[in-house]
């Protein structure tokens, strides 16, 4: 089911890693995928602001979330919190034995390039592990699009996410690696 696009402004985006689960009432889920392996389980969700990846490992929870800084989320156990600007990489070693690496990038494009990239993503969405196409708020711009692909085995989870922000001709790309 498509919903009205509620994407925040790209300047309001923040990338967080929280060492606990996040209550589902704090965000709107648009699409979900579940992953179960011997050493961990994960739930990947597309939400209006971006995505959430919730990982369960050794009885502990950790959640990666691309969201707006205005979104009320728990302040306890924040392990990483960075605004989404340019290109960044970070890593965190957790007490549970989980090692986490992330790279994220904000690309602001001109109209022609954005239109071409968006069309390519529409084709990619057809074979993606998880995708959601939001309804456009304007007849002049396409609806926002979120795509998540992942590779999982018993010792790691690799997540590639792409989120378009048509009103601002921007794309946010993330690559996250959870090693168990």
Tab-separated table of C-alpha atoms in Angstrom, residues 16-109:
chain	number	residue	atom	x	y	z
A	16	UNK	CA	21.710	6.803	14.340
A	17	UNK	CA	22.764	3.518	15.876
A	18	UNK	CA	20.906	2.708	19.077
A	19	UNK	CA	21.819	-0.178	21.382
A	20	UNK	CA	18.223	-1.192	22.017
A	21	UNK	CA	14.990	-1.834	20.164
A	22	UNK	CA	12.830	1.080	19.005
A	23	UNK	CA	9.116	1.081	19.746
A	24	UNK	CA	7.152	0.771	16.472
A	25	UNK	CA	4.820	3.634	17.409
A	26	UNK	CA	7.739	6.054	16.896
A	27	UNK	CA	7.764	5.600	13.104
A	28	UNK	CA	5.511	4.551	10.248
A	29	UNK	CA	6.459	1.259	8.593
A	30	UNK	CA	5.873	1.063	4.844
A	31	UNK	CA	7.556	-2.273	4.007
A	32	UNK	CA	9.280	-5.016	6.018
A	33	UNK	CA	11.673	-7.929	5.485
A	34	UNK	CA	12.819	-10.457	8.090
A	35	UNK	CA	16.117	-12.325	8.147
A	36	UNK	CA	16.919	-15.314	10.328
A	37	UNK	CA	20.367	-16.855	10.590
A	38	UNK	CA	21.998	-19.152	13.144
A	39	UNK	CA	23.750	-16.309	15.037
A	40	UNK	CA	21.281	-13.449	14.604
A	41	UNK	CA	17.913	-12.275	13.383
A	42	UNK	CA	17.061	-8.972	11.742
A	43	UNK	CA	14.044	-6.953	10.714
A	44	UNK	CA	14.531	-4.396	7.948
A	45	UNK	CA	11.911	-1.701	7.494
A	46	UNK	CA	11.331	1.111	5.057
A	47	UNK	CA	9.821	4.054	6.887
A	48	UNK	CA	8.735	7.484	5.715
A	49	UNK	CA	12.045	9.083	6.646
A	50	UNK	CA	14.373	6.312	5.446
A	51	UNK	CA	14.941	2.893	6.977
A	52	UNK	CA	15.397	0.939	10.179
A	53	UNK	CA	17.473	-2.217	10.627
A	54	UNK	CA	16.872	-3.968	13.971
A	55	UNK	CA	19.339	-6.751	14.786
A	56	UNK	CA	19.047	-9.335	17.579
A	57	UNK	CA	22.337	-11.005	18.558
A	58	UNK	CA	23.350	-12.768	21.794
A	59	UNK	CA	20.194	-11.569	23.531
A	60	UNK	CA	20.896	-7.907	22.690
A	61	UNK	CA	19.241	-5.508	20.259
A	62	UNK	CA	20.812	-2.844	18.092
A	63	UNK	CA	18.959	-0.616	15.629
A	64	UNK	CA	20.290	1.445	12.755
A	65	UNK	CA	17.943	4.209	11.678
A	66	UNK	CA	17.980	6.881	9.000
A	67	UNK	CA	15.501	9.469	10.214
A	68	UNK	CA	14.867	13.138	10.884
A	69	UNK	CA	16.447	14.764	13.925
A	70	UNK	CA	12.897	15.900	14.751
A	71	UNK	CA	11.727	12.290	15.126
A	72	UNK	CA	11.445	11.486	18.854
A	73	UNK	CA	13.620	8.461	19.530
A	74	UNK	CA	15.110	7.074	22.741
A	75	UNK	CA	18.140	8.993	23.968
A	76	UNK	CA	19.365	6.033	26.033
A	77	UNK	CA	22.014	3.823	24.482
A	78	UNK	CA	22.730	6.012	21.450
A	79	UNK	CA	25.940	4.563	20.057
A	80	UNK	CA	26.225	6.729	16.949
A	81	UNK	CA	24.487	9.911	15.884
A	82	UNK	CA	25.614	11.894	12.850
A	83	UNK	CA	23.884	14.311	10.487
A	84	UNK	CA	23.719	13.079	6.905
A	85	UNK	CA	26.044	15.405	5.002
A	86	UNK	CA	28.422	14.607	2.169
A	87	UNK	CA	30.081	11.220	2.620
A	88	UNK	CA	30.933	9.611	5.975
A	89	UNK	CA	32.098	6.323	7.421
A	90	UNK	CA	31.940	5.139	11.027
A	91	UNK	CA	32.384	1.940	13.010
A	92	UNK	CA	31.412	0.689	16.473
A	93	UNK	CA	32.513	-2.394	18.440
A	94	UNK	CA	29.726	-3.545	20.770
A	95	UNK	CA	30.100	-5.497	24.008
A	96	UNK	CA	27.963	-8.314	22.588
A	97	UNK	CA	30.747	-9.088	20.100
A	98	UNK	CA	29.000	-7.336	17.220
A	99	UNK	CA	31.201	-5.186	14.995
A	100	UNK	CA	29.389	-2.526	12.972
A	101	UNK	CA	30.627	-0.483	10.013
A	102	UNK	CA	28.642	2.040	8.020
A	103	UNK	CA	29.206	4.370	5.093
A	104	UNK	CA	26.574	6.860	4.047
A	105	UNK	CA	26.427	9.531	1.399
A	106	UNK	CA	24.120	12.363	0.399
A	107	UNK	CA	24.142	13.196	-3.303
A	108	UNK	CA	22.412	16.354	-4.523
A	109	UNK	CA	21.913	16.165	-8.284
